[in-house]
XYZ file of N, CA, C and O in Angstrom:
444
model
N 0.835 -1.176 0.000
C 0.000 0.000 0.000
C 0.879 1.238 0.000
O 1.845 1.318 0.744
N 0.555 2.187 -0.805
C 1.296 3.439 -0.825
C 0.901 4.259 0.393
O -0.270 4.411 0.702
N 1.896 4.786 1.074
C 1.607 5.630 2.232
C 1.979 7.067 1.921
O 2.828 7.339 1.080
N 1.313 7.972 2.575
C 1.541 9.392 2.374
C 1.966 9.991 3.695
O 1.477 9.613 4.752
N 2.894 10.929 3.610
C 3.319 11.623 4.819
C 2.185 12.473 5.349
O 1.305 12.895 4.605
N 2.239 12.746 6.644
C 1.264 13.654 7.232
C 1.381 14.996 6.517
O 2.482 15.480 6.273
N 0.258 15.575 6.155
C 0.316 16.825 5.388
C 0.838 17.986 6.212
O 0.574 18.095 7.393
N 1.596 18.840 5.527
C 2.142 20.038 6.157
C 1.206 21.207 5.831
O 1.611 22.184 5.215
N -0.060 21.046 6.190
C -1.063 22.056 5.881
C -2.187 21.937 6.910
O -2.527 20.833 7.333
N -2.731 23.053 7.313
C -3.820 23.018 8.284
C -5.154 22.873 7.563
O -5.262 23.114 6.359
N -6.159 22.522 8.304
C -7.502 22.404 7.755
C -7.968 23.743 7.173
O -8.569 23.790 6.101
N -7.650 24.827 7.843
C -8.036 26.165 7.377
C -7.347 26.500 6.054
O -7.977 27.004 5.119
N -6.043 26.215 5.952
C -5.308 26.484 4.712
C -5.849 25.644 3.559
O -6.021 26.146 2.442
N -6.112 24.377 3.827
C -6.635 23.496 2.782
C -8.018 23.963 2.337
O -8.302 24.018 1.134
N -8.870 24.321 3.286
C -10.217 24.782 2.941
C -10.155 26.048 2.094
O -10.903 26.194 1.122
N -9.264 26.957 2.431
C -9.109 28.191 1.661
C -8.666 27.898 0.233
O -9.201 28.456 -0.730
N -7.696 27.017 0.090
C -7.191 26.675 -1.245
C -8.258 25.972 -2.073
O -8.477 26.308 -3.238
N -8.944 25.004 -1.473
C -9.977 24.296 -2.224
C -11.157 25.208 -2.546
O -11.746 25.096 -3.622
N -11.494 26.137 -1.668
C -12.566 27.102 -1.953
C -12.187 27.972 -3.145
O -13.024 28.277 -3.998
N -10.919 28.364 -3.219
C -10.456 29.184 -4.336
C -10.586 28.433 -5.658
O -10.781 29.039 -6.710
N -10.513 27.127 -5.618
C -10.629 26.317 -6.828
C -12.084 26.048 -7.206
O -12.345 25.437 -8.228
N -13.012 26.533 -6.384
C -14.431 26.274 -6.603
C -15.069 27.162 -7.661
O -16.273 27.334 -7.661
N -14.298 27.717 -8.541
C -14.787 28.558 -9.619
C -14.211 28.046 -10.937
O -13.002 27.809 -11.020
N -15.056 27.888 -11.939
C -14.562 27.425 -13.232
C -13.515 28.375 -13.800
O -12.517 27.942 -14.379
N -13.736 29.675 -13.616
C -12.779 30.647 -14.156
C -11.442 30.562 -13.433
O -10.386 30.579 -14.060
N -11.456 30.449 -12.107
C -10.190 30.351 -11.370
C -9.477 29.042 -11.684
O -8.257 29.005 -11.811
N -10.235 27.975 -11.826
C -9.618 26.695 -12.173
C -8.990 26.773 -13.560
O -7.884 26.265 -13.774
N -9.653 27.445 -14.497
C -9.084 27.624 -15.841
C -7.796 28.441 -15.776
O -6.807 28.104 -16.437
N -7.798 29.504 -14.983
C -6.584 30.321 -14.827
C -5.444 29.477 -14.267
O -4.321 29.515 -14.769
N -5.727 28.714 -13.228
C -4.690 27.901 -12.593
C -4.166 26.830 -13.545
O -2.964 26.570 -13.588
N -5.037 26.244 -14.341
C -4.596 25.231 -15.315
C -3.646 25.848 -16.331
O -2.616 25.264 -16.661
N -3.970 27.042 -16.821
C -3.093 27.710 -17.791
C -1.748 28.040 -17.151
O -0.691 27.868 -17.778
N -1.771 28.508 -15.923
C -0.516 28.856 -15.250
C 0.314 27.613 -14.948
O 1.536 27.637 -15.044
N -0.339 26.535 -14.607
C 0.371 25.286 -14.344
C 1.031 24.780 -15.628
O 2.185 24.357 -15.616
N 0.322 24.886 -16.732
C 0.876 24.451 -18.022
C 2.041 25.333 -18.448
O 2.947 24.873 -19.148
N 2.038 26.603 -18.037
C 3.103 27.534 -18.422
C 4.406 27.242 -17.685
O 5.466 27.709 -18.085
N 4.343 26.474 -16.618
C 5.546 26.123 -15.866
C 6.073 27.280 -15.035
O 5.362 28.251 -14.756
N 7.334 27.177 -14.653
C 7.943 28.154 -13.751
C 8.040 29.550 -14.342
O 8.103 30.528 -13.611
N 8.069 29.679 -15.668
C 8.155 31.000 -16.295
C 6.862 31.787 -16.166
O 6.868 33.006 -16.263
N 5.745 31.113 -15.969
C 4.470 31.777 -15.813
C 4.004 32.476 -17.082
O 4.481 32.185 -18.176
N 3.080 33.393 -16.913
C 2.505 34.131 -18.029
C 2.229 35.551 -17.575
O 1.950 35.785 -16.401
N 2.254 36.492 -18.517
C 1.843 37.853 -18.172
C 0.331 37.854 -17.993
O -0.376 36.982 -18.505
N -0.174 38.830 -17.267
C -1.610 38.912 -17.051
C -2.342 39.063 -18.385
O -3.378 38.439 -18.607
N -1.789 39.870 -19.295
C -2.425 40.053 -20.597
C -2.525 38.757 -21.378
O -3.574 38.440 -21.951
N -1.444 38.004 -21.409
C -1.429 36.721 -22.119
C -2.395 35.742 -21.471
O -3.123 35.013 -22.145
N -2.410 35.725 -20.146
C -3.316 34.843 -19.413
C -4.772 35.201 -19.703
O -5.600 34.318 -19.936
N -5.064 36.492 -19.710
C -6.422 36.931 -20.023
C -6.832 36.529 -21.428
O -7.954 36.062 -21.655
N -5.926 36.707 -22.392
C -6.207 36.317 -23.775
C -6.451 34.812 -23.892
O -7.351 34.366 -24.603
N -5.652 34.041 -23.177
C -5.746 32.584 -23.261
C -7.044 32.047 -22.655
O -7.567 31.030 -23.105
N -7.551 32.741 -21.633
C -8.736 32.245 -20.928
C -10.019 32.985 -21.285
O -11.100 32.533 -20.933
N -9.887 34.132 -21.946
C -11.066 34.931 -22.254
C -11.581 35.705 -21.058
O -12.693 36.229 -21.069
N -10.779 35.784 -20.006
C -11.146 36.531 -18.799
C -10.318 37.808 -18.810
O -9.119 37.769 -19.032
N -10.950 38.936 -18.567
C -10.189 40.176 -18.634
C -10.649 41.184 -17.596
O -11.630 40.969 -16.883
N -9.905 42.267 -17.518
C -10.265 43.405 -16.682
C -10.390 43.091 -15.212
O -9.617 42.312 -14.644
N -11.381 43.725 -14.590
C -11.590 43.592 -13.150
C -11.896 42.152 -12.757
O -11.506 41.702 -11.670
N -12.570 41.419 -13.642
C -12.888 40.024 -13.358
C -11.612 39.195 -13.232
O -11.453 38.394 -12.307
N -10.667 39.406 -14.138
C -9.385 38.701 -14.096
C -8.622 39.068 -12.832
O -8.121 38.191 -12.114
N -8.554 40.346 -12.536
C -7.854 40.824 -11.341
C -8.452 40.204 -10.080
O -7.728 39.761 -9.186
N -9.770 40.161 -10.006
C -10.470 39.576 -8.853
C -10.088 38.109 -8.665
O -9.739 37.677 -7.561
N -10.142 37.335 -9.739
C -9.831 35.906 -9.634
C -8.361 35.665 -9.290
O -8.045 34.775 -8.493
N -7.468 36.454 -9.862
C -6.040 36.303 -9.541
C -5.769 36.644 -8.088
O -4.942 35.996 -7.435
N -6.465 37.634 -7.564
C -6.299 38.004 -6.154
C -6.709 36.848 -5.244
O -6.004 36.525 -4.286
N -7.805 36.209 -5.551
C -8.265 35.070 -4.741
C -7.271 33.918 -4.803
O -6.934 33.311 -3.775
N -6.776 33.611 -5.989
C -5.797 32.528 -6.139
C -4.494 32.855 -5.406
O -3.874 31.975 -4.805
N -4.102 34.132 -5.448
C -2.883 34.554 -4.755
C -3.059 34.448 -3.250
O -2.189 33.927 -2.538
N -4.182 34.930 -2.741
C -4.445 34.881 -1.299
C -4.512 33.451 -0.778
O -4.155 33.180 0.362
N -4.954 32.533 -1.622
C -5.036 31.120 -1.228
C -3.686 30.425 -1.338
O -3.565 29.256 -0.986
N -2.667 31.141 -1.828
C -1.334 30.564 -1.943
C -1.155 29.679 -3.152
O -0.179 28.934 -3.233
N -2.074 29.742 -4.107
C -1.995 28.871 -5.272
C -1.168 29.453 -6.407
O -0.656 28.710 -7.237
N -1.062 30.779 -6.474
C -0.217 31.412 -7.477
C 0.574 32.537 -6.829
O 0.239 33.010 -5.744
N 1.621 32.931 -7.520
C 2.428 34.072 -7.104
C 2.400 35.079 -8.227
O 2.408 34.708 -9.396
N 2.377 36.343 -7.887
C 2.460 37.385 -8.898
C 3.786 38.097 -8.713
O 4.118 38.529 -7.624
N 4.549 38.196 -9.783
C 5.875 38.794 -9.750
C 5.922 39.923 -10.765
O 5.541 39.736 -11.918
N 6.412 41.076 -10.342
C 6.533 42.208 -11.257
C 7.898 42.162 -11.924
O 8.925 42.013 -11.272
N 7.904 42.272 -13.259
C 9.140 42.334 -14.034
C 9.034 43.551 -14.938
O 8.264 43.543 -15.901
N 9.771 44.576 -14.601
C 9.673 45.819 -15.361
C 8.296 46.425 -15.166
O 7.841 46.608 -14.055
N 7.621 46.698 -16.277
C 6.279 47.267 -16.194
C 5.187 46.205 -16.284
O 4.007 46.528 -16.231
N 5.578 44.948 -16.442
C 4.600 43.865 -16.555
C 4.538 43.066 -15.267
O 5.518 42.953 -14.540
N 3.372 42.522 -15.013
C 3.223 41.594 -13.899
C 3.164 40.196 -14.498
O 2.339 39.920 -15.364
N 4.061 39.350 -14.072
C 4.108 37.971 -14.538
C 3.446 37.110 -13.469
O 3.794 37.183 -12.293
N 2.484 36.308 -13.849
C 1.854 35.384 -12.912
C 2.517 34.034 -13.081
O 2.545 33.502 -14.191
N 3.063 33.509 -12.046
C 3.676 32.188 -12.104
C 2.861 31.241 -11.250
O 2.335 31.636 -10.223
N 2.725 30.013 -11.706
C 2.046 29.016 -10.884
C 2.772 28.926 -9.551
O 3.989 29.061 -9.489
N 2.014 28.726 -8.514
C 2.614 28.605 -7.190
C 3.611 27.458 -7.186
O 3.571 26.578 -8.049
N 4.482 27.477 -6.211
C 5.414 26.375 -6.039
C 4.613 25.073 -6.083
O 3.624 24.934 -5.386
N 5.057 24.152 -6.926
C 4.296 22.917 -7.081
C 4.190 22.148 -5.765
O 3.345 21.278 -5.624
N 4.991 22.509 -4.802
C 4.887 21.897 -3.481
C 3.525 22.197 -2.856
O 3.008 21.391 -2.085
N 2.936 23.343 -3.207
C 1.605 23.675 -2.690
C 0.591 22.646 -3.169
O -0.249 22.185 -2.397
N 0.669 22.272 -4.442
C -0.254 21.276 -4.964
C -0.028 19.921 -4.292
O -0.977 19.200 -3.996
N 1.232 19.586 -4.053
C 1.542 18.330 -3.381
C 0.987 18.331 -1.962
O 0.422 17.344 -1.506
N 1.125 19.464 -1.281
C 0.591 19.570 0.082
C -0.919 19.358 0.102
O -1.448 18.693 0.989
N -1.618 19.925 -0.887
C -3.073 19.738 -0.954
C -3.427 18.288 -1.249
O -4.353 17.732 -0.656
N -2.687 17.664 -2.155
C -2.916 16.266 -2.460
C -2.643 15.407 -1.222
O -3.440 14.529 -0.877
N -1.533 15.651 -0.562
C -1.198 14.884 0.637
C -2.240 15.072 1.726
O -2.529 14.147 2.482
N -2.820 16.260 1.801
C -3.864 16.529 2.789
C -5.029 15.559 2.596
O -5.546 14.994 3.550
N -5.430 15.350 1.343
C -6.538 14.443 1.073
C -6.141 12.980 1.215
O -6.918 12.154 1.682
N -4.922 12.659 0.803
C -4.510 11.266 0.756
C -3.912 10.729 2.056
O -3.782 9.525 2.217
N -3.580 11.600 2.989
C -2.879 11.186 4.206
C -3.630 10.101 4.979
O -3.022 9.223 5.569
N -4.930 10.173 4.957
C -5.701 9.195 5.729
C -6.546 8.309 4.831
O -7.523 7.721 5.285
N -6.129 8.192 3.579
C -6.870 7.377 2.628
C -7.059 5.964 3.166
O -6.092 5.287 3.521
N -8.297 5.569 3.270
C -8.669 4.204 3.654
C -8.219 3.829 5.062
O -8.132 2.642 5.390
N -7.934 4.810 5.898
C -7.421 4.535 7.246
C -8.386 3.709 8.087
O -7.955 2.971 8.977
N -9.676 3.793 7.811
C -10.659 3.069 8.616
C -11.059 1.717 8.032
O -11.886 1.016 8.602
N -10.458 1.354 6.889
C -10.754 0.048 6.296
C -9.919 -1.033 6.964
O -8.798 -0.782 7.405
N -10.444 -2.228 7.023
C -9.648 -3.334 7.560
C -8.394 -3.550 6.709
O -8.393 -3.276 5.523
N -7.345 -4.060 7.321
C -6.089 -4.331 6.606
C -6.393 -5.221 5.399
O -7.198 -6.130 5.477
N -5.772 -4.933 4.275
C -5.950 -5.712 3.073
C -7.024 -5.149 2.140
O -7.186 -5.630 1.038
N -7.755 -4.128 2.589
C -8.798 -3.527 1.767
C -8.413 -2.135 1.282
O -9.232 -1.384 0.815
N -7.153 -1.788 1.401
C -6.679 -0.446 1.037
C -6.451 -0.347 -0.452
O -6.131 -1.331 -1.120
N -6.600 0.864 -0.968
C -6.306 1.137 -2.373
C -4.832 1.458 -2.511
O -4.233 2.114 -1.696
N -4.217 0.986 -3.598
C -2.809 1.298 -3.851
C -2.699 2.535 -4.685
O -3.458 2.871 -5.479
C-alpha cells in the first residue's frame, strides 16, 4: 500500500485553497498557469488565453494569490503570474490522501 506523509497544511489552509478552486474561471486560470511552468505568463497573455479580462481577471487572480496557489511577480512594467510552487499542490494532495482508507480493515486499502 502506498503511504503518504502527514500533510504540512492546516484544515483552514486546505479549505481556503480548495474554496479558491471552486470557480470554473479560477480553475481555468490555474490550469493555464500550471501548463506555463515556472516562467508563468503575463496577465495580458493569461487573459487572452482564458477569455477573462479586466476587473474580473484581477479579482480571480487576487483570490488565487491569497489562497497561496499562485504568485504574482513584477518584471519591469509587466506583472508575470507564475504558478505557485508545485509543493503547494503536493501539500493539498497529501492533505486528502494522508488518511486514505485509514478506517478500512487491513488488506482492503487502495494502492
